[in-house]
XYZ file of C-alpha atoms in Angstrom:
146
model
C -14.083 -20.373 -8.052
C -15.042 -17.252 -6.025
C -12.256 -17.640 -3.861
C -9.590 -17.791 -6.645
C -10.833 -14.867 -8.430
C -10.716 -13.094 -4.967
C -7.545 -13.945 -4.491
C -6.714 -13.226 -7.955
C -7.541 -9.667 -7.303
C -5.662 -9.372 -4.023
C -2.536 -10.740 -6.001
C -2.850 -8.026 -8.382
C -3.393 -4.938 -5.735
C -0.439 -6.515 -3.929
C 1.841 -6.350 -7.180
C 0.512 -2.952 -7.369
C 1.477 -1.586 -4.209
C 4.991 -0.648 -5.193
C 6.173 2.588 -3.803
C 9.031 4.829 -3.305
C 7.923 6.035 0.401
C 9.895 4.800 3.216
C 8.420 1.870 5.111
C 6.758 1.426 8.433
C 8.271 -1.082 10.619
C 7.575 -3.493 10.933
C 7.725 -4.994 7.108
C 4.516 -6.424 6.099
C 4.493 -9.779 4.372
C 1.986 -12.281 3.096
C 2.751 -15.887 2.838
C 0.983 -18.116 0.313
C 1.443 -21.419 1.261
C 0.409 -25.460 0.377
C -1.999 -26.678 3.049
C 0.361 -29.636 3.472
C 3.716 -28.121 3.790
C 5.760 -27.780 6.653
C 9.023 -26.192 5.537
C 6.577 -22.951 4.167
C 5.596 -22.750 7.904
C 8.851 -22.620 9.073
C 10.245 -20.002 6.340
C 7.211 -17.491 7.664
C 8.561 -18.217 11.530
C 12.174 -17.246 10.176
C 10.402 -13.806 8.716
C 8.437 -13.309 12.383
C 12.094 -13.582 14.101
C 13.392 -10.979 11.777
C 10.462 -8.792 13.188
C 8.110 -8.723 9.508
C 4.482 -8.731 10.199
C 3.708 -12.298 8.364
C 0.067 -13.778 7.469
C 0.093 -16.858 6.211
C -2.667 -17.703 3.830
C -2.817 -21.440 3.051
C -4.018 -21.849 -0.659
C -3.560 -24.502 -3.379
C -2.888 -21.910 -6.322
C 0.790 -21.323 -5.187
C 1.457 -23.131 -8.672
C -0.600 -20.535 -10.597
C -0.080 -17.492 -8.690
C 3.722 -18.231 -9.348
C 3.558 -18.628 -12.837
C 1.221 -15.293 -13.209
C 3.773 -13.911 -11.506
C 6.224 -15.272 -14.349
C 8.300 -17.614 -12.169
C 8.870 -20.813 -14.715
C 7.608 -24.495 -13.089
C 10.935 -25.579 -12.780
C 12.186 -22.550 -10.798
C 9.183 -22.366 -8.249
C 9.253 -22.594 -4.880
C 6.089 -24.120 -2.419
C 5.560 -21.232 -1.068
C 4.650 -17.612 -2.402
C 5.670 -14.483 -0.342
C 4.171 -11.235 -1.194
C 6.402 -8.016 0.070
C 6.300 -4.555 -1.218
C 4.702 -5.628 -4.148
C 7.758 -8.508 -5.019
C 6.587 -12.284 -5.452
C 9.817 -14.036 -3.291
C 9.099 -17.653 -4.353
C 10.961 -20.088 -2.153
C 13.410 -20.151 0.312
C 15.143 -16.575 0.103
C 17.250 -15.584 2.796
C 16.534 -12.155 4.254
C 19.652 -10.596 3.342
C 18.352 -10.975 -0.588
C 15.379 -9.618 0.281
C 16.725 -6.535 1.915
C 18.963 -6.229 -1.002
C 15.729 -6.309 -2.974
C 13.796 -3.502 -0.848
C 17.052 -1.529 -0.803
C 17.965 -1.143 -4.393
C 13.826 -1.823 -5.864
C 14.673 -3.237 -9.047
C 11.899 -3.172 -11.587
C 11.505 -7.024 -11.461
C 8.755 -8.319 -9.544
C 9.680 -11.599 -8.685
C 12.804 -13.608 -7.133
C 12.892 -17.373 -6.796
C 15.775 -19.601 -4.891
C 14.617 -23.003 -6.650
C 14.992 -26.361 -5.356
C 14.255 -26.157 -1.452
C 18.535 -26.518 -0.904
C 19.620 -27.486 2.414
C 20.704 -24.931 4.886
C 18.092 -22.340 3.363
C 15.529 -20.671 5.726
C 13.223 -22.902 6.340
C 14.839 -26.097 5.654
C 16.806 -28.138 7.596
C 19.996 -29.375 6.967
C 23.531 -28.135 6.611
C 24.187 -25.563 3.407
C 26.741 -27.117 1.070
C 26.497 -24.911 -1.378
C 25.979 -20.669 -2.171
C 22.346 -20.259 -2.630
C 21.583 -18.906 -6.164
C 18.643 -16.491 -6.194
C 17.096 -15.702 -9.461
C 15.411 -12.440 -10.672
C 12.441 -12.811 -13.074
C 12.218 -9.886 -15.395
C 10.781 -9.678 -18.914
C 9.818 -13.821 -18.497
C 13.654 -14.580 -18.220
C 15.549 -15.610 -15.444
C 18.627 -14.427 -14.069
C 21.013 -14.412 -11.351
C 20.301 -12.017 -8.897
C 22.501 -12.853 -6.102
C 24.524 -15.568 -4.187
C 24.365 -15.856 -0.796
């Protein structure tokens, strides 16, 4: 129980960490990640190769860090990825996420449900745009579609 209240508290000061200053390369991000998945594994490689600074923290409260973090059940991903204070939840490609850091929407979470094929991290051809959605007052909406 310790250990979820600590992380508890690091989830918070990570959601707080917000700023307007320019950023230090290279990007910093924290993956949260089920013990027994492989594809979250994969997803942080994809951020490495894109030159982030990843940790991966394996942790079974992806579940309930997502949904303190307002993503709904049906929209989470198995994996939790904390940068610049935003909760990515899924498989998000990169281009989202600098769309994300560029324009720093007040939401503070993004989700691409569904683990689709093709996505980073998965395997698989795409065969369809990738719908990301942007959590903001506990709704969901489109945010982009890659």
């Amino acid at each position: 129980m310790k250990r979820f209240f600590a992380f508890m508290l690091t989830l918070g000061l990570a959601t707080m960490s917000l700023t307007g200053h320019s950023h230090a390369n290279p990007l910093q991000a924290k993956v949260y990640k089920d013990p027994n998945c492989g594809c979250c594994a994969i997803y942080a490689d994809y951020l490495v190769a894109r030159d982030y600074e990843v940790e991966v923290i394996e942790s079974d409260q992806v579940v309930q860090m997502s949904r303190m973090m307002g993503i709904p059940e049906e929209m989470q991903g198995c994996h939790l990825t904390m940068i610049e204070g935003y909760a990515i939840s899924g498989h998000v490609p990169l281009e989202t996420i600098d769309r994300i850091l560029a324009e720093r929407p007040e939401a503070k979470a993004y989700t691409l449900p569904g683990m689709p094929m093709g996505s980073p991290g998965m395997g698989g051809v795409k065969n369809a745009p990738f719908e990301v959605y942007q959590i903001k007052d506990s709704t969901a909406e489109v945010y982009d579609i890659r």
